[in-house]
Short mmCIF file of C-alpha atoms in Angstrom, two decimals:
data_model
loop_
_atom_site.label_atom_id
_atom_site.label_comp_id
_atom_site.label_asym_id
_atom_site.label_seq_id
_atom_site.Cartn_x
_atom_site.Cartn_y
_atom_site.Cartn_z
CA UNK A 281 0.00 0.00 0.00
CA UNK A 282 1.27 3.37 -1.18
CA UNK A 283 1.29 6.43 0.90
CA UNK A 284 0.25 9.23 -1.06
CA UNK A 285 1.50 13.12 -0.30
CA UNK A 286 -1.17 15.17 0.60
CA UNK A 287 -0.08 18.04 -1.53
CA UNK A 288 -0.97 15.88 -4.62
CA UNK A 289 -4.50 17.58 -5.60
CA UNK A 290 -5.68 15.24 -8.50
CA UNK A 291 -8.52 17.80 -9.27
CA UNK A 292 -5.81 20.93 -10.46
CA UNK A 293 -6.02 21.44 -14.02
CA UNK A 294 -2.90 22.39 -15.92
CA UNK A 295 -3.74 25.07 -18.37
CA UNK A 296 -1.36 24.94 -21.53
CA UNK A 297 0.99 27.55 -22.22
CA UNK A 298 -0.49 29.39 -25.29
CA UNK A 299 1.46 31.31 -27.73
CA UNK A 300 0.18 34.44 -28.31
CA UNK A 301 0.19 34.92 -32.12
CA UNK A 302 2.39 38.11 -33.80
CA UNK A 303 4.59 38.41 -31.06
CA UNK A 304 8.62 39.08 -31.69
CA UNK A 305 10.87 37.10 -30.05
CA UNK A 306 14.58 38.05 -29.05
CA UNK A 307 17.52 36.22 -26.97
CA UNK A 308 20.80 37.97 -25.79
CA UNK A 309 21.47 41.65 -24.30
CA UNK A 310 18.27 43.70 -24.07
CA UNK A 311 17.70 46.98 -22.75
CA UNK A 312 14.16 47.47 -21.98
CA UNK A 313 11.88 50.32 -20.48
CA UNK A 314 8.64 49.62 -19.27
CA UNK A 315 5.63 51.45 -20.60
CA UNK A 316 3.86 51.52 -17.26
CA UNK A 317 6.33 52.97 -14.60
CA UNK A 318 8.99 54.29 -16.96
CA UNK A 319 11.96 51.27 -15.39
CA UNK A 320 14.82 50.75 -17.88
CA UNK A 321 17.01 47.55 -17.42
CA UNK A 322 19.31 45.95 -19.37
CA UNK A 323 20.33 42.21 -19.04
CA UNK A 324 21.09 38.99 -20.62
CA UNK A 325 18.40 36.77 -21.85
CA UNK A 326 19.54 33.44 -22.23
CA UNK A 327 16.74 31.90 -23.26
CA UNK A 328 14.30 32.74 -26.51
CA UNK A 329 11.49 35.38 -24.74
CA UNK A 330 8.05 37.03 -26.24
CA UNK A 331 7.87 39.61 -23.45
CA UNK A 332 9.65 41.23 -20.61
CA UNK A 333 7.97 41.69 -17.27
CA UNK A 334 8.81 44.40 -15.09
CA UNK A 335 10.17 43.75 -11.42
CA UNK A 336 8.91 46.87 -10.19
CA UNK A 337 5.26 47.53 -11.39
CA UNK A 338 4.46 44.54 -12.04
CA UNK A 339 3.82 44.91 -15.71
CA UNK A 340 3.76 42.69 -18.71
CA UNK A 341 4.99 43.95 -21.80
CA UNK A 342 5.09 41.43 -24.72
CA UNK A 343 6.96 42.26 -28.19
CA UNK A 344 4.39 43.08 -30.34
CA UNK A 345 6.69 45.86 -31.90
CA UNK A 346 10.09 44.89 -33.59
CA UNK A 347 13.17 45.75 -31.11
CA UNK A 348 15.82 48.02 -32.63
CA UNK A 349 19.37 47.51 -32.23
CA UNK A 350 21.59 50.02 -29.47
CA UNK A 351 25.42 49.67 -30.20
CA UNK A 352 27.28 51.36 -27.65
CA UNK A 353 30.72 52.60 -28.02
CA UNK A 354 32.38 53.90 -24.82
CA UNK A 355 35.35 55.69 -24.77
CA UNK A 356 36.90 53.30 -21.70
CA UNK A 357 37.31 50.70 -24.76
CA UNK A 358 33.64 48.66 -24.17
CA UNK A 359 31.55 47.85 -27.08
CA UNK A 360 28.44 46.17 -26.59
CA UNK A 361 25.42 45.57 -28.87
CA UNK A 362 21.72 45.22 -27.07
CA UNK A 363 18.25 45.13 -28.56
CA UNK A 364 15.65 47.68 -27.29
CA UNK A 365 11.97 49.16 -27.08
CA UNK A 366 12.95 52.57 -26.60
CA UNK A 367 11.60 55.29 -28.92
CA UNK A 368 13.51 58.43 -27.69
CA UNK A 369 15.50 59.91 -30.20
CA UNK A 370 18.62 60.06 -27.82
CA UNK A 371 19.18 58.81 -24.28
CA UNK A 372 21.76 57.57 -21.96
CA UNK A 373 22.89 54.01 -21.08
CA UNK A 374 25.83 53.22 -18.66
CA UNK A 375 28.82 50.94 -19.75
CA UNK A 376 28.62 47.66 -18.39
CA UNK A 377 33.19 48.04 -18.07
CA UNK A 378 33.34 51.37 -16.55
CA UNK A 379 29.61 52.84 -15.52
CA UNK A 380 30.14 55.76 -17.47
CA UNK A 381 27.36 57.17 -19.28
CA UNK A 382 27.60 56.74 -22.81
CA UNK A 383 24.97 59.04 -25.43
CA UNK A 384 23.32 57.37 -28.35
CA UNK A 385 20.71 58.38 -30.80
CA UNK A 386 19.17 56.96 -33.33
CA UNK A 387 20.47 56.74 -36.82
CA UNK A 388 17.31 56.74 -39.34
CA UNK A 389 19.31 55.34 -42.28
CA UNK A 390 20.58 52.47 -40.22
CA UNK A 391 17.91 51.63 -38.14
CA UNK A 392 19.39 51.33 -34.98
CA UNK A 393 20.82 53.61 -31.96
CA UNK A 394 24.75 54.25 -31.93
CA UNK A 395 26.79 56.03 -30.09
CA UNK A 396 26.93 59.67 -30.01
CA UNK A 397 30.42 60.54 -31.59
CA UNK A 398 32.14 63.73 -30.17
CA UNK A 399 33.56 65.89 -33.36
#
């Protein structure tokens, strides 16, 4: 005769995970900001993801919009590329070597955000 764990609730239904159709999906450095409160983060995702979900509001945000590429040049030597939802025309971002802050804007003809170069 078996003993069997309480905690084992025959009657809970798994719901199935469902894709939610038109949504972009990206893997790697991002660098998001959330619609709702306004948080930007950048990380790693090392894993294939539809959405990002912000630690502070609470929010979900899933990538129904195409992320644009942010190449970031600092002058300490650091390159990094990232993928972001960001719409400003310019904006700050530190460097991940040295914590500087390092200006891009974006660059219509190339689609993307690069660093600010000083002439």
């Amino acid at each position: 005769e078996r003993l069997q764990s309480p905690s084992l609730n025959k009657s809970v239904v798994e719901k199935p995970y469902k894709k939610l159709e038109g949504l972009n999906s990206y893997k790697g450095f991002l660098y998001v900001k959330c619609p709702e409160c306004g948080t930007v983060r950048g990380f790693c995702a090392k894993e294939q993801m539809e959405g990002y979900h912000c630690f502070e509001c609470g929010a979900d945000m899933p990538f129904t919009k195409e992320l644009v590429p942010l190449h970031i040049n600092c002058q300490c030597g650091g390159r990094f590329k990232y993928m972001t939802n960001i719409t400003d025309n310019a904006f700050d971002v530190n460097c991940l070597e040295c914590g500087a802050p390092v200006a891009v804007c974006y660059n219509t003809k190339k689609k993307l955000y690069e660093t600010i170069r000083e002439e």
